[in-house]
Coordinates of C-alpha atoms in Angstrom, one line a residue:
Chain A
M1 CA -0.1 0.1 0.1
S2 CA 1.4 3.3 -0.8
K3 CA 1.8 5.8 2.1
P4 CA -0.9 9.1 1.6
T5 CA 1.3 12.0 0.3
K6 CA 1.3 15.3 1.8
E7 CA -0.3 17.8 0.2
F8 CA 1.6 20.9 -0.9
N9 CA 0.6 24.4 0.1
L10 CA 1.9 27.3 1.6
G11 CA 0.7 25.8 5.2
N12 CA 2.5 22.9 5.1
L13 CA 5.4 25.0 3.2
L14 CA 5.5 27.0 6.2
Q15 CA 5.8 24.3 8.5
A16 CA 8.1 22.0 6.9
F17 CA 11.1 24.7 6.8
P18 CA 14.1 22.4 6.5
R19 CA 16.0 22.5 10.2
R20 CA 19.3 23.0 8.7
G21 CA 18.0 26.2 7.2
L22 CA 17.1 27.3 10.2
F23 CA 20.7 26.8 11.8
L24 CA 22.6 28.6 8.5
L25 CA 19.8 31.5 9.7
L26 CA 20.9 31.8 13.2
F27 CA 24.3 31.1 12.5
L28 CA 24.2 34.7 10.4
A29 CA 21.9 36.2 12.8
A30 CA 24.5 35.6 15.3
T31 CA 27.2 36.5 13.5
L32 CA 26.8 39.0 11.1
P33 CA 25.7 41.8 13.2
L34 CA 28.9 41.2 15.0
F35 CA 30.7 42.8 12.4
T36 CA 28.1 46.3 12.5
T37 CA 29.1 49.3 15.2
V38 CA 25.7 50.2 15.3
T39 CA 24.7 51.3 19.3
L40 CA 20.6 50.5 19.5
P41 CA 18.0 52.6 21.7
N42 CA 17.8 51.1 25.1
K43 CA 15.6 51.9 28.1
P44 CA 17.5 50.5 30.9
W45 CA 15.7 48.0 33.6
D46 CA 15.2 49.5 36.9
D47 CA 17.1 46.3 38.3
S48 CA 19.8 47.7 36.1
I49 CA 19.7 51.0 37.1
D50 CA 19.7 50.1 40.9
F51 CA 22.7 48.0 40.7
Y52 CA 24.8 50.6 38.8
K53 CA 23.7 53.1 41.6
N54 CA 24.5 51.2 44.6
L55 CA 28.1 50.8 42.8
V56 CA 28.7 53.9 41.8
A57 CA 27.8 55.2 45.5
L58 CA 30.6 53.4 47.0
Q59 CA 33.8 55.2 48.2
P60 CA 37.5 54.7 47.7
G61 CA 38.6 52.6 50.3
D62 CA 35.2 50.2 50.3
K63 CA 35.4 47.0 49.9
V64 CA 33.2 44.4 48.1
L65 CA 32.9 40.6 48.0
I66 CA 32.6 39.0 44.9
G67 CA 31.4 35.5 44.1
S68 CA 32.5 34.6 40.5
D69 CA 31.3 31.6 39.1
W70 CA 31.4 31.6 35.4
T71 CA 33.3 30.4 32.6
L72 CA 33.5 31.0 29.2
G73 CA 30.5 29.0 28.3
T74 CA 28.5 31.9 29.1
R75 CA 30.9 34.7 28.3
A76 CA 29.1 36.8 26.1
E77 CA 26.8 37.1 29.4
S78 CA 28.5 36.5 32.3
G79 CA 31.6 37.6 30.3
G80 CA 30.6 41.1 29.9
E81 CA 28.6 41.7 33.2
F82 CA 32.1 40.5 35.1
E83 CA 33.9 43.3 32.8
A84 CA 31.6 46.2 33.7
L85 CA 31.7 45.5 37.1
I86 CA 35.1 45.3 37.7
R87 CA 35.7 48.7 35.7
I88 CA 33.2 50.4 37.9
L89 CA 35.3 48.8 40.8
I90 CA 38.3 50.3 39.6
R91 CA 37.4 53.6 39.0
R92 CA 35.8 53.9 42.2
Q93 CA 38.9 52.3 44.0
V94 CA 37.3 49.7 45.3
K95 CA 39.1 47.0 47.0
F96 CA 37.5 43.1 46.4
A97 CA 37.9 39.8 47.1
L98 CA 36.8 37.0 45.0
Y99 CA 35.9 33.4 45.6
S100 CA 34.1 30.8 43.7
T101 CA 32.1 28.2 44.6
G102 CA 30.3 27.1 41.2
D103 CA 33.0 26.2 39.1
V104 CA 36.6 25.2 39.4
Q105 CA 37.8 26.8 36.2
A106 CA 35.9 30.0 37.6
P107 CA 39.1 31.8 39.6
L108 CA 41.9 31.2 36.5
V109 CA 38.7 32.8 34.1
A110 CA 38.5 35.4 36.6
R111 CA 42.1 36.4 37.3
D112 CA 42.8 36.9 33.6
A113 CA 39.6 38.8 33.1
I114 CA 40.6 41.1 36.2
A115 CA 44.5 41.5 34.6
T116 CA 43.6 42.3 31.0
I117 CA 40.7 44.9 32.4
A118 CA 43.4 46.6 35.4
K119 CA 45.7 46.6 32.1
D120 CA 43.5 48.1 29.6
E121 CA 42.3 50.8 32.4
A122 CA 45.4 51.6 33.8
A123 CA 46.1 52.4 29.9
N124 CA 42.9 54.9 29.9
G125 CA 44.7 57.0 32.9
Q126 CA 43.2 55.0 36.0
K127 CA 45.0 53.4 39.3
L128 CA 46.9 50.2 38.0
Y129 CA 45.1 47.1 40.1
K130 CA 47.4 45.1 41.4
P131 CA 47.0 41.4 42.5
F132 CA 46.8 41.2 46.5
E133 CA 47.0 44.5 46.9
D134 CA 44.0 46.0 45.6
Y135 CA 42.1 42.6 44.9
V136 CA 42.8 38.9 46.2
I137 CA 41.6 35.8 44.8
C138 CA 41.0 32.9 47.4
G139 CA 39.9 30.1 45.3
F140 CA 37.8 27.4 44.5
F141 CA 35.2 25.7 47.2
P142 CA 33.7 22.5 46.4
N143 CA 30.9 22.2 48.7
S144 CA 28.9 25.3 47.6
E145 CA 26.3 25.1 50.8
G146 CA 28.7 24.3 53.6
E147 CA 31.3 27.4 52.2
T148 CA 28.9 29.9 51.2
L149 CA 27.2 29.3 55.0
A150 CA 31.1 29.5 56.9
I151 CA 31.6 32.7 54.8
N152 CA 28.4 34.5 56.1
N153 CA 29.0 33.1 59.7
N154 CA 32.9 33.7 59.9
V155 CA 34.5 35.3 56.8
R156 CA 38.1 35.1 58.3
G157 CA 37.5 31.3 59.0
A158 CA 36.0 30.4 55.5
F159 CA 39.0 32.1 53.8
S160 CA 42.0 31.3 56.3
G161 CA 44.8 29.1 55.1
R162 CA 44.2 30.1 51.4
K163 CA 46.9 31.6 49.2
D164 CA 47.1 34.1 46.4
Y165 CA 50.0 35.5 44.5
P166 CA 51.2 39.1 45.4
E167 CA 52.8 40.8 42.1
N168 CA 56.7 39.4 41.8
G169 CA 56.4 37.4 44.9
P170 CA 55.7 34.0 46.3
P171 CA 52.0 32.8 47.1
Q172 CA 50.8 34.2 51.1
D173 CA 47.6 33.9 53.0
V174 CA 44.8 36.1 51.8
L175 CA 44.1 37.4 55.2
Q176 CA 47.5 39.1 54.9
S177 CA 46.5 41.1 52.1
P178 CA 45.2 44.5 52.6
V179 CA 41.9 43.8 50.9
F180 CA 41.2 42.0 54.4
Q181 CA 42.5 44.3 56.7
G182 CA 39.6 45.7 58.7
I183 CA 37.3 42.9 57.5
R184 CA 36.2 40.9 61.0
K185 CA 32.6 40.0 59.4
I186 CA 30.8 39.7 55.9
S187 CA 29.3 42.5 56.9
D188 CA 32.8 45.1 56.3
F189 CA 32.3 44.3 52.7
K190 CA 29.5 46.3 51.5
Y191 CA 28.4 44.0 49.0
L192 CA 28.4 40.5 47.7
V193 CA 28.0 40.7 43.8
L194 CA 27.5 37.2 42.5
V195 CA 28.2 36.9 39.0
T196 CA 27.0 33.4 38.0
P197 CA 25.5 31.5 35.2
S198 CA 24.4 28.3 37.6
N199 CA 22.5 27.3 40.7
T200 CA 25.1 29.1 43.6
E201 CA 22.5 32.3 43.3
R202 CA 20.0 30.2 44.9
I203 CA 22.2 28.8 47.6
T204 CA 23.8 32.7 48.8
F205 CA 20.3 33.8 48.8
Q206 CA 19.8 30.9 51.5
R207 CA 22.6 31.4 53.5
V208 CA 24.3 34.5 53.3
K209 CA 22.2 37.0 55.5
D210 CA 24.2 39.6 56.8
T211 CA 25.1 41.7 54.0
K212 CA 23.7 43.2 50.9
L213 CA 23.7 41.4 48.0
M214 CA 23.7 42.1 44.2
F215 CA 23.2 39.5 41.6
M216 CA 24.7 39.2 37.6
V217 CA 22.5 36.5 36.1
T218 CA 22.4 35.1 32.5
G219 CA 18.9 36.0 30.9
V220 CA 17.2 33.0 31.4
M221 CA 18.0 33.2 35.4
F222 CA 17.3 36.8 35.2
V223 CA 12.9 36.1 35.2
E224 CA 13.4 34.1 38.2
D225 CA 15.6 36.2 40.4
H226 CA 13.6 39.4 39.6
N227 CA 11.3 37.8 42.3
Y228 CA 13.8 38.7 44.7
Y229 CA 14.7 41.8 43.7
A230 CA 10.9 42.9 43.5
S231 CA 11.2 41.7 47.0
G232 CA 13.8 43.6 48.2
Q233 CA 16.0 41.2 49.3
L234 CA 18.4 41.7 46.0
K235 CA 19.8 45.6 46.0
G236 CA 20.5 45.3 41.8
L237 CA 20.4 42.6 39.4
I238 CA 21.8 42.1 36.3
G239 CA 20.6 40.1 33.6
G240 CA 21.8 38.5 30.3
V241 CA 23.2 40.7 27.5
K242 CA 20.2 43.1 27.6
G243 CA 21.4 43.8 31.4
V244 CA 25.3 44.0 30.3
F245 CA 23.8 46.9 27.5
D246 CA 21.8 48.9 30.7
L247 CA 25.3 49.0 32.6
E248 CA 27.1 50.2 29.3
T249 CA 24.6 52.7 28.7
I250 CA 24.5 54.1 32.1
M251 CA 28.4 53.7 32.3
S252 CA 28.9 55.4 28.4
K253 CA 25.7 58.2 28.4
G254 CA 24.5 58.1 31.8
Y255 CA 20.2 58.0 32.5
E256 CA 17.9 60.5 33.2
S257 CA 19.5 61.8 36.5
I258 CA 22.3 59.8 36.7
P259 CA 25.9 61.0 35.5
P260 CA 27.8 58.5 32.9
L261 CA 30.7 57.3 34.9
P262 CA 34.0 59.2 34.9
G263 CA 36.7 57.8 32.4
K264 CA 37.3 56.3 29.0
N265 CA 33.9 54.4 28.4
E266 CA 34.6 52.0 25.2
P267 CA 31.7 49.8 24.2
G268 CA 31.6 46.5 26.0
R269 CA 30.4 43.7 25.7
G270 CA 26.5 44.5 25.4
T271 CA 27.1 47.1 23.1
K272 CA 28.7 44.7 20.8
Y273 CA 26.3 42.0 21.4
Y274 CA 22.9 43.8 21.5
P275 CA 22.7 43.8 17.8
A276 CA 23.2 40.4 17.4
L277 CA 21.0 39.5 20.3
H278 CA 18.4 41.5 18.6
A279 CA 19.2 39.6 15.0
C280 CA 18.2 36.4 17.1
L281 CA 15.1 36.8 18.6
G282 CA 14.0 38.5 15.5
L283 CA 14.3 35.0 13.9
L284 CA 13.0 33.3 16.7
L285 CA 9.9 35.5 16.5
L286 CA 9.3 34.9 12.6
A287 CA 10.4 31.2 13.0
V288 CA 7.7 31.1 15.7
I289 CA 4.4 33.2 13.4
A290 CA 5.9 31.1 10.4
G291 CA 5.0 27.8 12.4
N292 CA 1.8 29.5 13.8
V293 CA 0.5 31.0 10.2
G294 CA 1.6 27.1 8.6
M295 CA -0.2 25.4 11.1
W296 CA -3.6 28.3 10.7
L297 CA -3.5 27.5 6.7
S298 CA -3.3 24.1 7.3
R299 CA -6.3 23.8 9.3
K300 CA -8.3 25.9 7.4
G301 CA -7.1 23.8 4.1
V302 CA -8.6 20.6 5.8
K303 CA -11.6 22.6 6.9
S304 CA -12.3 23.8 3.2
Chain B
M1 CA 49.5 21.9 56.0
L2 CA 46.0 22.2 54.9
P3 CA 43.9 24.8 56.9
L4 CA 42.2 22.0 58.8
L5 CA 42.7 24.1 61.9
A6 CA 42.1 27.7 61.2
D7 CA 44.3 30.1 63.2
L8 CA 42.2 32.5 64.6
E9 CA 41.1 34.5 67.3
P10 CA 39.4 33.6 69.2
K11 CA 41.2 30.4 69.9
S12 CA 38.9 27.7 70.9
F13 CA 38.7 23.9 70.6
W14 CA 38.7 24.0 66.9
N15 CA 41.9 26.6 66.4
G16 CA 43.5 26.5 69.9
F17 CA 46.5 24.5 69.8
N18 CA 48.6 25.4 66.0
G19 CA 52.5 24.6 66.3
S20 CA 51.9 23.3 69.9
L21 CA 52.5 19.2 71.1
P22 CA 49.0 18.9 71.9
L23 CA 48.2 19.5 68.4
K24 CA 50.5 17.0 66.9
V25 CA 49.3 14.4 69.2
F26 CA 45.7 15.6 68.7
L27 CA 46.5 14.9 64.9
I28 CA 48.3 11.8 65.7
G29 CA 45.2 10.8 67.5
A30 CA 42.7 11.9 65.2
L31 CA 44.9 9.5 62.2
V32 CA 44.7 6.5 64.4
L33 CA 41.2 6.6 65.4
G34 CA 40.6 7.3 61.7
A35 CA 42.2 4.3 60.8
V36 CA 40.3 2.1 63.0
V37 CA 37.2 3.7 62.3
L38 CA 37.9 3.2 58.9
L39 CA 38.8 -0.4 59.7
A40 CA 35.6 -1.3 61.5
I41 CA 33.5 0.4 58.2
L42 CA 35.1 -2.2 55.9
R43 CA 34.4 -5.2 58.1
V44 CA 30.5 -3.9 59.6
P45 CA 28.7 -6.9 58.1
A46 CA 26.1 -5.9 54.9
R47 CA 23.0 -5.5 57.2
L48 CA 24.6 -3.2 59.5
R49 CA 25.6 -0.4 56.9
R50 CA 22.5 0.9 56.5
P51 CA 22.6 1.8 60.0
V52 CA 26.2 2.9 60.1
V53 CA 25.5 5.2 57.3
A54 CA 22.0 6.7 58.8
I55 CA 24.4 7.5 61.8
F56 CA 26.9 9.2 60.1
T57 CA 24.1 11.3 58.0
F58 CA 22.2 12.2 60.9
V59 CA 25.3 13.8 62.9
S60 CA 26.7 15.5 59.9
G61 CA 23.1 17.1 59.4
F62 CA 22.6 17.4 62.8
Y63 CA 25.1 19.9 63.0
Y64 CA 23.7 22.2 60.5
V65 CA 20.4 21.6 62.1
L66 CA 21.8 22.7 65.6
L67 CA 23.5 25.8 63.8
W68 CA 20.2 26.9 62.3
L69 CA 18.3 26.7 65.7
W70 CA 20.3 27.7 68.6
P71 CA 20.9 31.0 69.0
T72 CA 23.8 32.7 67.4
P73 CA 26.0 35.1 69.1
I74 CA 26.0 38.6 68.3
A75 CA 28.9 41.3 68.3
R76 CA 31.2 38.9 69.5
D77 CA 34.4 39.9 70.8
P78 CA 37.7 37.7 70.5
K79 CA 38.3 38.2 74.1
D80 CA 34.5 37.6 75.1
A81 CA 34.2 34.0 77.2
A82 CA 31.0 31.3 76.9
V83 CA 28.6 31.7 80.1
G84 CA 26.5 29.2 80.6
L85 CA 25.3 26.1 78.7
K86 CA 23.4 28.5 76.0
E87 CA 26.7 30.7 75.3
N88 CA 29.1 27.3 75.4
V89 CA 27.3 25.5 72.9
S90 CA 26.6 28.3 70.5
F91 CA 30.4 29.6 70.8
F92 CA 31.2 25.8 69.8
L93 CA 29.0 25.7 66.8
A94 CA 30.2 29.2 65.6
D95 CA 33.6 28.5 65.7
A96 CA 33.5 24.8 64.0
Q97 CA 31.8 26.2 61.4
P98 CA 34.9 27.3 58.9
V99 CA 36.4 23.7 60.5
V100 CA 32.9 21.5 59.4
A101 CA 32.9 23.9 55.7
N102 CA 36.9 22.8 55.5
F103 CA 35.9 18.7 56.0
S104 CA 32.7 19.1 53.4
N105 CA 35.3 20.9 51.0
I106 CA 37.9 17.6 51.1
L107 CA 34.9 14.7 51.2
S108 CA 33.9 16.8 47.4
G109 CA 37.5 16.7 46.8
F110 CA 37.2 12.8 47.3
L111 CA 34.4 12.9 45.0
L112 CA 36.6 14.1 42.3
G113 CA 39.1 11.0 43.2
L114 CA 36.1 9.2 42.8
G115 CA 35.0 10.6 39.7
V116 CA 39.1 10.2 38.2
F117 CA 39.3 6.2 39.2
S118 CA 35.8 5.8 37.8
L119 CA 37.1 7.1 34.6
L120 CA 40.4 5.6 34.5
R121 CA 38.7 2.2 35.3
I122 CA 36.0 2.4 32.5
H123 CA 37.8 4.2 29.9
G124 CA 41.0 2.2 30.8
R125 CA 39.4 -1.2 30.0
K126 CA 38.0 0.0 27.1
V127 CA 41.1 0.9 25.4
M128 CA 43.0 -2.1 26.5
K129 CA 40.6 -4.4 25.4
R130 CA 40.1 -2.3 21.8
Q131 CA 36.5 -1.9 22.4
T132 CA 33.8 -0.2 20.1
D133 CA 34.6 3.5 19.5
W134 CA 38.6 2.7 21.9
G135 CA 39.8 6.1 20.0
F136 CA 37.6 8.0 22.1
S137 CA 38.2 7.1 25.3
F138 CA 42.0 7.5 24.5
V139 CA 41.7 10.9 23.5
L140 CA 39.7 11.2 27.1
L141 CA 42.4 9.9 28.8
A142 CA 45.5 11.7 27.1
S143 CA 43.6 15.0 27.6
M144 CA 42.9 14.1 31.0
F145 CA 46.7 13.0 31.9
A146 CA 48.0 16.1 29.7
M147 CA 46.1 18.7 31.7
I148 CA 47.3 17.4 34.7
L149 CA 50.8 17.1 33.9
F150 CA 50.5 20.9 32.6
G151 CA 48.4 22.0 35.3
Y152 CA 50.8 20.9 38.3
W153 CA 54.2 21.4 36.4
D154 CA 52.9 25.3 36.1
F155 CA 51.6 25.1 40.0
W156 CA 55.2 23.5 41.0
I157 CA 57.3 26.2 39.5
R158 CA 55.2 28.8 40.7
Q159 CA 55.9 27.8 43.8
S160 CA 59.5 29.1 43.7
P161 CA 60.3 32.4 44.5
T162 CA 61.6 32.8 40.6
G163 CA 58.3 30.7 39.7
A164 CA 55.9 33.0 41.7
R165 CA 57.1 36.4 40.1
L166 CA 55.9 34.6 36.0
P167 CA 53.0 36.6 34.5
F168 CA 49.6 34.6 34.3
A169 CA 49.4 35.9 30.9
P170 CA 52.1 35.2 28.4
G171 CA 55.0 37.5 28.7
D172 CA 58.5 37.2 30.2
G173 CA 59.8 34.0 31.6
W174 CA 57.2 31.6 30.1
G175 CA 58.2 28.1 29.5
P176 CA 56.6 25.0 28.1
A177 CA 54.6 24.4 31.3
Q178 CA 53.2 28.0 30.9
Y179 CA 52.9 28.0 27.5
G180 CA 51.3 24.2 27.6
K181 CA 48.9 25.0 30.2
D182 CA 47.7 28.3 28.2
L183 CA 47.1 26.0 25.3
L184 CA 45.2 23.7 26.9
F185 CA 42.7 25.7 29.2
D186 CA 42.4 28.5 27.5
G187 CA 43.2 27.6 24.0
F188 CA 41.2 24.4 24.1
L189 CA 38.8 23.9 27.1
Q190 CA 37.4 27.2 27.4
Q191 CA 36.5 27.3 23.7
M192 CA 34.9 24.0 23.6
D193 CA 32.9 25.0 26.7
A194 CA 31.7 28.1 24.3
T195 CA 30.8 25.9 22.0
M196 CA 28.6 23.2 23.3
F197 CA 27.0 26.0 25.3
S198 CA 25.9 27.8 21.9
L199 CA 24.8 24.6 20.4
I200 CA 22.1 25.0 23.1
A201 CA 20.3 28.1 21.0
F202 CA 20.2 25.7 17.5
F203 CA 17.8 23.5 19.7
I204 CA 15.9 26.2 21.1
L205 CA 15.0 27.5 17.9
S206 CA 14.5 24.4 16.1
A207 CA 12.3 23.7 19.1
A208 CA 10.3 26.8 19.2
Y209 CA 9.3 26.7 15.6
R210 CA 8.1 23.0 15.6
A211 CA 6.5 23.1 19.0
F212 CA 5.0 26.5 20.2
R213 CA 1.7 26.7 18.4
A214 CA -1.2 28.1 19.2
R215 CA -3.2 25.4 19.6
S216 CA -5.2 25.7 22.6
L217 CA -6.7 29.2 24.5
E218 CA -3.9 28.3 26.9
A219 CA -1.4 28.1 24.5
T220 CA -2.6 31.3 22.6
V221 CA -2.2 33.4 26.2
L222 CA 1.3 31.7 26.9
L223 CA 2.5 32.0 23.4
L224 CA 1.2 36.0 23.5
A225 CA 2.6 36.7 26.8
A226 CA 6.3 35.2 25.9
L227 CA 5.8 37.4 22.4
I228 CA 5.5 40.1 24.2
V229 CA 8.2 39.4 27.0
V230 CA 10.4 38.5 24.0
L231 CA 9.8 41.8 22.2
S232 CA 10.4 44.0 24.9
L233 CA 14.5 42.8 25.2
T234 CA 14.4 44.3 21.8
G235 CA 15.7 48.3 22.2
L236 CA 14.5 49.2 18.6
I237 CA 10.9 47.5 18.7
V238 CA 10.2 49.4 22.3
Q239 CA 11.7 52.6 21.2
G240 CA 9.4 52.3 17.6
W241 CA 6.1 50.9 19.6
D242 CA 6.7 53.3 22.8
S243 CA 7.2 56.5 20.5
G244 CA 4.0 55.4 18.4
V245 CA 2.0 55.2 21.6
G246 CA 3.4 58.5 23.0
A247 CA 2.4 60.2 20.2
L248 CA -1.4 58.7 19.7
A249 CA -1.5 59.7 23.6
G250 CA 0.0 63.1 22.9
N251 CA 2.9 62.3 25.0
N252 CA 0.2 62.8 27.7
P253 CA 1.9 60.9 30.5
D254 CA -2.0 60.5 32.6
S255 CA -3.2 59.1 29.5
F256 CA -5.0 56.4 29.7
L257 CA -3.1 54.6 26.5
M258 CA 0.1 54.9 27.8
N259 CA -0.4 51.8 30.2
F260 CA -0.2 50.2 26.5
R261 CA 4.1 50.9 25.9
L262 CA 5.7 47.6 25.4
T263 CA 7.9 48.7 28.8
D264 CA 4.5 48.7 30.9
I265 CA 3.1 45.5 29.3
S266 CA 5.9 43.9 29.7
K267 CA 6.4 45.3 33.6
W268 CA 2.9 44.6 34.0
L269 CA 3.4 40.7 32.9
R270 CA 6.4 40.6 34.8
D271 CA 5.4 42.1 38.0
T272 CA 2.1 40.7 38.2
V273 CA 2.2 37.6 36.6
Q274 CA 5.5 36.0 36.2
T275 CA 7.1 36.9 39.5
P276 CA 4.1 35.5 41.8
S277 CA 3.6 32.5 39.7
I278 CA 7.5 31.4 40.2
R279 CA 7.1 32.8 43.9
G280 CA 4.4 29.9 44.0
L281 CA 6.3 27.5 42.1
D282 CA 9.1 28.4 44.6
F283 CA 7.2 28.0 47.6
G284 CA 6.2 24.2 46.3
I285 CA 9.5 23.3 45.6
G286 CA 10.6 24.6 48.7
I287 CA 7.8 22.5 50.7
G288 CA 8.9 19.4 49.0
L289 CA 12.8 20.1 49.1
L290 CA 12.4 20.6 53.2
A291 CA 10.5 16.9 53.3
M292 CA 13.1 15.4 51.0
S293 CA 15.8 16.8 53.3
L294 CA 14.1 15.6 56.1
R295 CA 13.9 12.0 54.5
L296 CA 17.1 11.7 53.5
W297 CA 18.1 13.1 56.9
L298 CA 16.5 10.4 59.0
S299 CA 17.6 8.2 56.3
L300 CA 13.9 7.2 55.7
E301 CA 14.3 7.5 52.1
R302 CA 14.5 3.9 51.1
L303 CA 16.8 3.6 47.7
E304 CA 17.0 1.2 45.3
G305 CA 18.2 -2.2 46.5
D306 CA 17.0 -1.8 49.7
A307 CA 15.5 -4.5 51.8

């Protein structure tokens, strides 16, 4: 018995676009905009505005604890967020300690990123941020739950015995770093800023109660974490490429009554990747609309 | 030495002996006791293993339960001495925190070791016996050994005073250890990590095209809400839409029409629909997790193979 052949019409055609063709279109949508220098209009979200306002309100000499759990898998989002964060801290001359409980590669990735940004900022007239003196990397802790609770309850004890490299010197105990001078408890850090693409954001919420929290998460996680921003538990939230673009927009142009960040603000990852995000989301919308129109046409054809 | 006993103020049961004879006695005693316990565990009959695991699980969990429930010292000075049972217990629990965290970090490290052992056993056998796709197993093992070799080589060099001066980015003084590690970590691992992650976008697009259809009323509502949220992420469309609505409303901020700006619709969706729904889901998940955790802590959970 021969198989029934599918009738060829526009409805079926719209529903049967070949997968490889879609993949090719997505490849083009994601790559071609990267070669443009267009800066798209933007209206920053409240979450991003609060994040920026809180960071720039920090005074020189203040200290911030950074949880960095990102690797290059999410560099388009977390990488841009981390770069913007470090640039703001350097320009405000805020010292920071960094740790990771999410990914064993994260401290290494962060070390490279900070070194690059510090060099870049120094070339633009800012103070050269030196390892151990201005920032210290406390390393990776495999047990996220236990360690995060320890950080909240006894921050010096949690990092005790960890070593980091000063510039041109052998490794030393991180607690000897000027970053930890005057730090007795976690509330001595003005904020804990977590840059994460993983569930460590949940663990941090649940366990860190004694200092103010701000998160930088991926676009997918933003929706869920907005919950905590809305309830006031988070003082600021940056989500995905849109969040990075928000930060960069405010940094370079300011927003309403907020002035731009003093210093040289070149387009960062958010500004560069936002057109690509536009094109990819546009393609997604077109694909969904085409599929639905195709289904509607097919159904109409069957009825008639 | 591993920072098992933190050298901190205040001196307590957990950190008071550093560099002293009592510490050495304490460590040797703990090692002997550990060896005895390990041997005893190995000799425990199969039917008694479950109670042993249950006791260890309960004791480990009990520390964190107690830490959560017992009053916590507030504004404690290192010179403060505990008075009474309540303070003694609370100081003891607080001082134990970094040590217990270290124990859990070390246990997690053992899991990593177990993973490496498992990889070696399974893939080593596959390579030795030339089983199907043994080439992939060989690549996996070779990559693992290369990463370990160059990682430790670089680490070992950096421990010396001259090695500590080496920059972390390619530069003066870099040798084969640094270049090898850089190539493997930044050149291969990180790039492959990014590649794997970016592949998800292709599957999302394909799945959305084939499955996201307005087949029912609920699906249509969901589809429309999703379209609005996606549109609100595109600054260009937001700008155009909001300007259009603004022009229609004569740019009067009090006009009813202003509620139909894309920014406002998506904000309303996020704050009024999405956030409460997620909150509800989170409550449900939280209660489920609590119940599950209690069952695990009290060893009420029956595992596969249990009688």
